[in-house]
XYZ file of C-alpha atoms in Angstrom:
568
model
C 78.172 205.291 222.457
C 80.246 203.787 225.209
C 81.164 206.152 228.024
C 84.946 206.064 227.465
C 84.501 207.281 223.915
C 81.843 209.739 225.061
C 84.169 211.142 227.657
C 86.827 211.670 224.975
C 84.427 213.542 222.779
C 83.136 215.541 225.722
C 86.649 216.657 226.738
C 87.667 217.418 223.176
C 84.581 219.479 222.519
C 85.019 221.397 225.770
C 88.647 222.151 224.876
C 87.674 223.453 221.380
C 84.830 225.502 222.808
C 87.098 226.942 225.481
C 89.771 227.964 223.041
C 87.633 229.057 220.046
C 84.486 230.353 221.772
C 84.585 231.023 225.481
C 88.137 232.466 225.649
C 87.599 235.049 222.866
C 84.301 236.101 224.503
C 86.072 236.458 227.807
C 88.784 238.689 226.103
C 86.103 240.854 224.569
C 84.389 241.297 227.986
C 87.702 241.696 229.849
C 88.845 244.479 227.597
C 85.903 246.542 228.795
C 86.717 246.075 232.437
C 90.504 246.434 232.623
C 92.191 249.823 233.150
C 95.498 250.741 231.391
C 97.397 249.756 234.600
C 95.804 246.251 234.568
C 93.259 246.821 237.326
C 89.606 245.836 237.266
C 87.308 248.810 236.777
C 83.644 249.547 236.081
C 84.549 252.925 234.676
C 84.101 251.969 231.098
C 80.904 250.096 231.659
C 79.249 253.004 233.590
C 80.757 255.312 230.949
C 78.662 253.567 228.274
C 75.466 254.621 230.186
C 76.901 258.136 230.875
C 77.800 258.686 227.257
C 74.665 260.072 225.501
C 75.744 258.693 222.120
C 76.302 255.121 223.412
C 73.154 255.300 225.491
C 71.055 256.415 222.537
C 72.549 253.613 220.489
C 71.619 251.016 223.069
C 68.136 252.372 223.472
C 67.697 252.408 219.673
C 68.904 248.868 219.399
C 66.384 247.840 222.147
C 63.613 249.699 220.264
C 64.463 247.945 217.038
C 64.660 244.511 218.722
C 61.426 244.995 220.626
C 59.616 246.432 217.623
C 60.814 243.646 215.333
C 59.862 240.892 217.780
C 56.413 242.304 218.401
C 55.669 242.974 214.759
C 57.059 239.585 213.631
C 54.789 237.940 216.169
C 51.731 239.874 215.108
C 52.474 239.020 211.468
C 53.062 235.254 212.117
C 50.314 234.544 214.638
C 47.113 234.757 212.460
C 48.332 232.512 209.639
C 49.942 230.104 212.121
C 46.577 229.715 213.937
C 44.722 229.301 210.629
C 47.176 226.773 209.402
C 46.659 224.470 212.409
C 42.902 224.815 212.468
C 41.749 224.531 208.866
C 42.529 222.454 205.765
C 42.097 223.892 202.325
C 43.507 223.478 198.850
C 46.846 225.037 198.414
C 47.744 224.978 202.145
C 50.998 223.092 201.632
C 52.151 225.543 199.036
C 51.247 228.545 201.191
C 53.098 227.138 204.148
C 56.190 226.717 201.961
C 55.824 230.339 200.669
C 55.784 231.529 204.273
C 59.491 230.630 204.403
C 60.421 232.595 201.288
C 61.425 235.794 203.194
C 64.310 233.805 204.691
C 65.919 233.504 201.200
C 67.126 237.105 201.270
C 69.580 238.439 203.891
C 67.884 241.527 205.418
C 70.873 243.759 204.665
C 70.560 242.932 200.935
C 66.764 243.458 201.117
C 67.428 246.994 202.464
C 68.644 248.024 199.039
C 65.307 247.119 197.403
C 63.357 248.351 200.403
C 64.801 251.852 199.981
C 63.900 251.866 196.302
C 60.278 251.200 197.114
C 59.711 253.031 200.418
C 62.429 255.643 200.272
C 61.610 259.385 200.021
C 62.192 259.197 196.225
C 60.947 255.657 195.883
C 58.149 253.874 194.019
C 55.423 254.197 196.623
C 55.711 258.005 196.844
C 55.802 258.181 193.000
C 52.723 255.972 192.795
C 50.599 258.233 194.946
C 52.303 261.539 194.061
C 53.343 262.276 197.691
C 56.613 262.946 199.581
C 56.357 260.907 202.807
C 59.215 259.470 204.834
C 57.950 255.910 205.197
C 61.219 254.708 206.736
C 60.943 256.922 209.798
C 63.198 259.378 211.445
C 66.718 257.984 211.568
C 65.433 255.009 209.485
C 64.429 253.155 212.704
C 60.943 252.308 211.430
C 62.354 251.029 208.149
C 64.850 248.744 209.972
C 62.018 247.356 212.192
C 59.667 246.702 209.284
C 62.360 245.161 207.084
C 63.645 242.853 209.805
C 60.195 241.806 210.872
C 59.298 240.929 207.228
C 62.477 238.859 207.085
C 62.268 237.132 210.531
C 58.588 236.402 210.988
C 59.090 232.882 209.467
C 61.082 232.017 212.580
C 58.039 232.966 214.714
C 55.732 231.167 212.280
C 57.670 227.883 212.625
C 57.687 228.095 216.400
C 54.058 229.132 216.765
C 52.731 226.453 214.433
C 54.735 223.864 216.345
C 53.397 225.031 219.609
C 49.801 225.115 218.407
C 50.092 221.655 216.889
C 51.167 220.300 220.294
C 48.165 221.628 222.254
C 45.589 219.043 223.268
C 42.349 219.958 221.454
C 40.404 218.287 224.220
C 41.120 221.258 226.473
C 39.675 223.707 223.989
C 36.638 221.487 223.402
C 35.974 221.280 227.119
C 36.104 225.038 227.497
C 33.717 225.363 224.537
C 31.311 222.911 226.165
C 31.313 225.068 229.259
C 30.232 228.072 227.154
C 33.546 229.920 226.763
C 33.716 232.171 223.690
C 36.398 231.783 221.054
C 38.261 234.850 222.394
C 38.142 233.630 225.941
C 39.406 230.176 224.971
C 42.326 231.733 223.073
C 43.173 234.031 225.981
C 42.738 231.530 228.786
C 43.871 228.279 227.184
C 45.615 228.601 223.759
C 47.817 231.596 224.496
C 49.265 230.339 227.853
C 49.929 226.884 226.278
C 51.710 228.363 223.322
C 53.863 230.727 225.358
C 56.964 228.523 225.144
C 56.728 228.575 221.376
C 56.319 232.349 221.405
C 59.186 232.836 223.762
C 61.452 230.417 221.947
C 60.989 232.147 218.570
C 60.893 235.611 220.125
C 64.221 235.007 221.771
C 65.855 234.177 218.486
C 64.207 237.133 216.732
C 65.021 239.606 219.512
C 68.753 238.596 219.705
C 69.074 238.692 215.935
C 67.402 242.146 215.623
C 69.190 243.559 218.658
C 72.622 242.920 217.236
C 72.021 243.060 213.523
C 74.737 245.047 211.769
C 74.251 244.859 208.066
C 70.664 246.223 207.824
C 71.295 249.371 209.850
C 74.524 250.002 207.838
C 72.764 249.743 204.508
C 69.828 251.825 205.782
C 72.244 254.453 207.056
C 70.839 253.987 210.574
C 74.007 254.821 212.408
C 72.751 255.583 215.945
C 72.458 251.973 217.005
C 74.797 249.993 219.194
C 75.919 247.466 216.545
C 77.042 250.171 214.122
C 78.782 252.106 216.912
C 80.813 248.956 217.795
C 81.558 248.299 214.173
C 82.826 251.862 213.571
C 85.007 251.674 216.660
C 86.436 248.165 216.234
C 86.865 247.760 212.486
C 90.317 249.120 213.058
C 91.939 247.340 215.981
C 92.805 249.865 218.663
C 93.034 250.425 222.402
C 89.697 252.109 222.970
C 87.992 250.003 225.743
C 84.533 251.594 225.464
C 83.399 249.576 222.450
C 84.265 246.390 224.328
C 82.287 247.644 227.315
C 79.288 248.218 224.898
C 79.805 244.725 223.496
C 79.615 243.412 227.083
C 76.244 245.102 227.605
C 74.952 243.523 224.319
C 76.271 240.102 225.426
C 74.594 240.408 228.816
C 71.218 241.303 227.232
C 71.442 238.498 224.616
C 72.621 235.722 226.977
C 70.316 236.882 229.705
C 67.323 236.524 227.457
C 68.512 233.154 226.179
C 69.036 231.722 229.698
C 65.667 233.183 230.836
C 64.063 231.243 227.954
C 65.846 228.053 229.070
C 64.924 228.580 232.735
C 61.206 229.310 232.048
C 60.542 226.686 229.365
C 63.532 224.290 229.516
C 64.215 224.695 225.788
C 62.492 221.448 225.131
C 59.043 220.359 223.917
C 56.167 222.726 224.333
C 53.990 222.878 227.373
C 51.899 219.721 227.021
C 53.395 217.077 229.383
C 52.461 214.128 227.198
C 50.813 213.201 223.944
C 47.508 214.786 223.161
C 44.564 212.742 224.308
C 42.738 213.253 221.039
C 43.929 214.021 217.555
C 42.921 217.492 216.350
C 40.573 217.397 213.357
C 41.253 220.208 210.956
C 38.137 221.864 209.627
C 37.952 221.405 205.813
C 37.105 224.570 203.819
C 36.112 225.173 200.227
C 34.942 228.040 198.020
C 34.633 231.454 199.505
C 35.429 230.432 203.082
C 38.693 228.870 201.882
C 39.694 232.081 200.154
C 38.970 234.060 203.317
C 41.509 231.878 205.098
C 43.992 232.090 202.258
C 43.916 235.900 202.170
C 46.106 236.526 205.358
C 48.713 234.214 203.886
C 48.689 235.903 200.451
C 48.717 239.463 201.922
C 51.614 238.659 204.233
C 53.618 236.855 201.569
C 53.028 239.765 199.145
C 54.157 242.258 201.720
C 57.204 240.186 202.735
C 58.275 239.902 199.057
C 58.477 243.640 198.568
C 62.224 243.819 199.447
C 62.913 240.872 197.151
C 61.010 242.540 194.295
C 62.906 245.794 194.931
C 66.274 243.974 194.821
C 65.379 242.133 191.619
C 64.135 245.302 189.810
C 67.223 247.216 191.010
C 69.538 244.521 189.729
C 68.040 245.002 186.194
C 67.959 248.838 186.353
C 70.317 250.979 184.390
C 72.310 253.248 186.815
C 70.156 256.255 187.649
C 67.141 254.677 185.886
C 64.845 254.290 188.931
C 64.302 257.711 190.531
C 60.924 259.234 191.465
C 59.157 256.579 189.355
C 56.943 253.559 190.054
C 59.030 251.277 187.943
C 62.570 251.598 186.492
C 62.811 253.701 183.343
C 65.417 251.477 181.739
C 66.290 247.815 182.139
C 69.620 246.142 181.533
C 71.484 242.975 182.236
C 74.783 244.814 182.384
C 74.760 244.892 186.168
C 75.021 241.041 186.264
C 77.863 241.098 183.779
C 79.715 243.818 185.639
C 79.116 242.107 189.015
C 80.332 238.728 187.819
C 83.300 240.235 186.018
C 84.407 242.381 188.925
C 87.690 241.220 190.543
C 86.255 241.722 194.025
C 83.275 239.506 193.170
C 85.320 236.556 191.906
C 87.556 236.574 194.945
C 84.545 237.140 197.277
C 82.738 234.039 195.946
C 85.943 231.990 196.106
C 86.699 233.172 199.635
C 83.201 232.435 200.898
C 83.156 228.986 199.300
C 86.443 228.115 200.948
C 85.580 229.498 204.384
C 82.124 227.972 204.383
C 83.221 224.462 203.216
C 85.866 224.287 206.010
C 83.297 225.539 208.475
C 80.827 222.825 207.415
C 83.501 220.191 207.964
C 83.971 221.602 211.450
C 80.241 221.475 212.200
C 79.971 217.877 210.850
C 82.821 216.534 213.018
C 81.737 218.238 216.210
C 78.010 218.233 215.562
C 77.908 214.403 215.111
C 80.133 213.893 218.212
C 78.021 216.203 220.406
C 74.793 214.512 219.156
C 76.112 211.028 219.931
C 77.162 212.100 223.466
C 73.849 213.790 224.255
C 71.564 211.242 222.643
C 73.402 207.858 222.910
C 75.624 208.100 226.023
C 74.768 208.078 229.713
C 77.381 210.623 230.821
C 76.302 212.591 233.879
C 77.111 216.005 232.451
C 76.050 215.408 228.824
C 73.380 218.116 229.217
C 76.162 220.636 229.728
C 77.603 219.750 226.319
C 74.165 220.239 224.633
C 73.821 223.605 226.385
C 77.222 224.686 225.181
C 76.454 223.597 221.671
C 73.290 225.761 221.676
C 75.031 228.735 223.299
C 76.160 230.297 219.989
C 72.485 230.942 219.255
C 72.564 233.402 222.171
C 75.877 235.057 221.225
C 75.514 237.404 218.286
C 78.114 237.409 215.476
C 78.966 241.057 216.331
C 80.029 239.960 219.873
C 81.948 236.926 218.632
C 83.756 239.066 216.072
C 84.701 241.448 218.782
C 86.173 238.553 220.785
C 88.172 237.357 217.790
C 89.476 240.855 217.191
C 90.716 240.872 220.815
C 92.140 237.411 220.527
C 94.049 238.335 217.341
C 95.416 241.412 219.046
C 96.655 239.362 221.973
C 98.259 236.605 219.854
C 99.844 238.925 217.231
C 101.603 240.866 220.019
C 103.304 237.752 221.349
C 107.017 237.751 220.630
C 107.017 234.266 219.182
C 104.275 235.232 216.734
C 105.877 238.559 215.775
C 109.137 236.779 214.940
C 107.448 234.134 212.791
C 105.892 235.246 209.463
C 103.859 231.984 209.223
C 102.356 232.490 212.722
C 101.708 236.101 212.105
C 99.908 235.270 208.886
C 97.806 232.776 210.824
C 96.936 234.858 213.891
C 96.883 238.502 212.752
C 93.446 239.446 211.416
C 94.855 242.479 209.690
C 97.185 240.193 207.723
C 94.913 237.119 207.155
C 91.497 236.682 208.807
C 90.824 233.157 207.380
C 91.336 231.276 210.628
C 88.937 233.547 212.565
C 86.352 233.636 209.821
C 86.267 229.835 209.655
C 85.946 229.620 213.434
C 83.181 232.234 213.551
C 81.244 230.528 210.744
C 81.671 227.067 212.203
C 80.829 227.794 215.784
C 77.821 230.027 214.961
C 76.336 227.319 212.681
C 77.152 224.326 214.955
C 73.693 224.366 216.586
C 72.104 223.561 213.235
C 74.242 220.487 212.832
C 73.818 219.360 216.391
C 69.986 219.672 216.115
C 69.867 217.896 212.811
C 72.150 215.026 213.939
C 70.219 214.706 217.215
C 66.962 214.485 215.372
C 68.367 211.761 213.158
C 69.710 209.741 216.140
C 66.359 210.048 217.955
C 64.567 208.605 214.941
C 67.121 205.743 214.647
C 66.732 202.800 216.951
C 69.664 202.173 219.257
C 68.861 198.483 219.031
C 70.540 198.402 215.596
C 73.851 199.550 217.162
C 73.425 197.107 220.019
C 72.889 194.186 217.593
C 76.030 195.073 215.726
C 77.944 195.185 218.996
C 76.600 191.802 220.042
C 78.004 190.417 216.711
C 81.411 191.742 217.548
C 81.383 194.951 215.514
C 83.595 197.677 216.920
C 81.841 201.016 217.772
C 83.536 202.797 214.839
C 82.389 200.072 212.524
C 78.713 200.251 213.601
C 78.961 204.022 213.311
C 80.299 203.893 209.778
C 78.258 200.969 208.512
C 74.896 201.466 210.267
C 74.283 204.755 212.066
C 75.776 207.344 209.733
C 74.012 205.888 206.585
C 70.667 206.019 208.430
C 71.040 209.650 209.506
C 72.630 210.875 206.271
C 69.556 212.881 205.242
C 69.569 214.795 208.502
C 73.314 215.452 208.197
C 72.879 216.725 204.689
C 70.111 219.045 205.777
C 72.185 220.458 208.617
C 75.248 220.789 206.342
C 73.213 222.646 203.718
C 71.891 225.137 206.286
C 75.283 225.563 207.875
C 76.868 226.118 204.436
C 74.240 228.557 203.182
C 74.139 230.733 206.305
C 77.951 230.716 206.467
C 78.076 231.907 202.839
C 75.720 234.749 203.704
C 77.034 235.608 207.203
C 77.096 239.400 207.687
C 78.382 240.604 211.083
C 81.449 238.351 211.282
C 82.348 239.038 207.622
C 82.041 242.813 207.891
C 84.143 243.122 211.057
C 86.809 240.426 210.550
C 87.619 240.783 206.822
C 89.786 243.923 206.673
C 91.768 243.248 203.451
C 90.017 243.126 200.044
C 91.798 239.875 199.005
C 89.993 238.132 201.916
C 86.561 239.710 201.530
C 83.700 237.100 201.654
C 80.713 237.619 199.418
C 78.728 239.622 202.016
C 81.550 242.089 202.635
C 81.886 242.319 198.820
C 78.250 243.289 198.476
C 78.590 245.922 201.161
C 81.766 247.414 199.612
C 80.187 247.375 196.121
C 77.092 249.102 197.487
C 79.204 252.003 198.597
C 80.556 252.649 195.055
C 79.288 255.952 193.745
C 76.907 255.646 190.798
C 76.720 251.920 190.018
C 77.206 250.498 193.547
C 73.645 249.553 194.540
C 72.895 248.074 191.127
C 75.875 245.783 191.139
C 75.245 244.856 194.824
C 71.670 243.990 193.941
C 72.796 241.700 191.167
C 74.934 239.835 193.704
C 71.987 239.898 196.126
C 69.832 238.081 193.566
C 72.515 235.398 193.323
C 72.475 235.064 197.120
C 68.704 234.810 196.982
C 68.764 231.974 194.464
C 71.430 230.173 196.400
C 69.609 230.290 199.710
C 66.361 229.270 198.002
C 67.792 226.069 196.755
C 69.344 225.363 200.216
C 66.176 225.955 202.154
C 64.032 223.909 199.737
C 66.476 220.990 199.974
C 66.637 221.219 203.734
C 62.817 221.404 203.998
C 62.423 218.281 201.762
C 64.921 216.422 203.898
C 63.771 217.544 207.379
C 60.094 218.262 206.781
C 58.373 219.640 209.888
C 61.633 219.178 211.924
C 63.077 222.198 210.070
C 61.467 224.479 212.636
C 63.513 222.843 215.416
C 66.696 224.463 213.993
C 65.320 227.902 214.792
C 64.471 227.367 218.478
C 66.486 228.021 221.609
């Protein structure tokens, strides 16, 4: 890309990011630091730490995030190490199954999780006991559920890090008499730390700010739920915005620490490995010993999915203090698909997500071209901005859009114009802000996909077209875009799927039933007395099937590069 065009894309992207991302975040933070008379104050921020309820919520959120990250790492590390060290029949299939937990949003899995591990659930019925497996205040249940859902992120990062370690270093230590544990502690672990930190950063931020899972699990003493309860109706209380600021500082601080320590790039090895690692082939009993950690972990991770599927086929009230449902029915699916809220929810999510994907395509391709093909001095800044949404949770972004909507809807020009009020007032119509939230949060996936495609496509093809007189837009349309189409489709699929199943933004921004996306619909149906959780589970199974198709398609298109989409 020639620098004049690159500068245009650079400035346009900065403008969009400033208006649709940075400014709303600034408003959310500002509202927590401005007194009623317009003066800067730390009263609200310090009040968060003085208020025992807010302080408990923050500490519980940190406990959940830390516990989820540690447990997800412990779950992912053994199979990741085995996958890179041994070859055995069925390894490809097991590696694919390790991604299965990602096909179910954790907040939907919470419904099935409670049916299995709840006080009156299947596990207690199986052993004839009455134990609280989910822990006091449901904290343990939230940690376990999120770890079972997010460990694939750690698995992808750890396997990538292990595959990039030069085996000659391990062999040299072995020749010097170092034991296997010593080699792992002194060589393997330090070299894989960037992978651990990259995946751990994503998992920690995700778990720290997750809203849907604590809501479904009735775990209310966490910061995300406290912010949701305070901000779901727009008001003048500044303390929730101060709490949002604390969450933003923690999330972005961890993100930038990861970038500072490890540069966000390739893992620790400075160059290509000096020797190719030879996987140890296994057969018979030894192969089954290696398969067992994979099978056990996959089986455990599928418990929430099994619970959701069984609940979706259970007659209302038919699964109580029993190992399996007493009565099965398909009526929940018929009722779910026939419900007015469901039809509009699916329609709304499709519309919001498709527009968001178009947004990510336009800006993702432009950003990728600037960062990969141009020689602009500050192109790294653009790449950093594009990745920043990974560090800013949906809960924080939604708070910023609530503040932005409040500001715009109070302008006299907007109040006097029904069309502008319908566009900018979230309470009237949240469509604009939902599309912005979906598009900006999923932009990193498209940027990474497009960048991977451009890095695999020789720039000489574009240079040859230019030497023959082809204009830049012609070579882009006729040469470059067709060659990176598979990468763009993969990024678009992921952006579309995760937009369809976005939780935090949807719960906070959609305040009128006619604009509910599918995830807000699932949450509202779950709260219906009697049939709620059964209908919500039926919709959850639909979401599971939808995301399965998307992830399988993206995996086929991107292969091993899929893991790069889940790194900082």
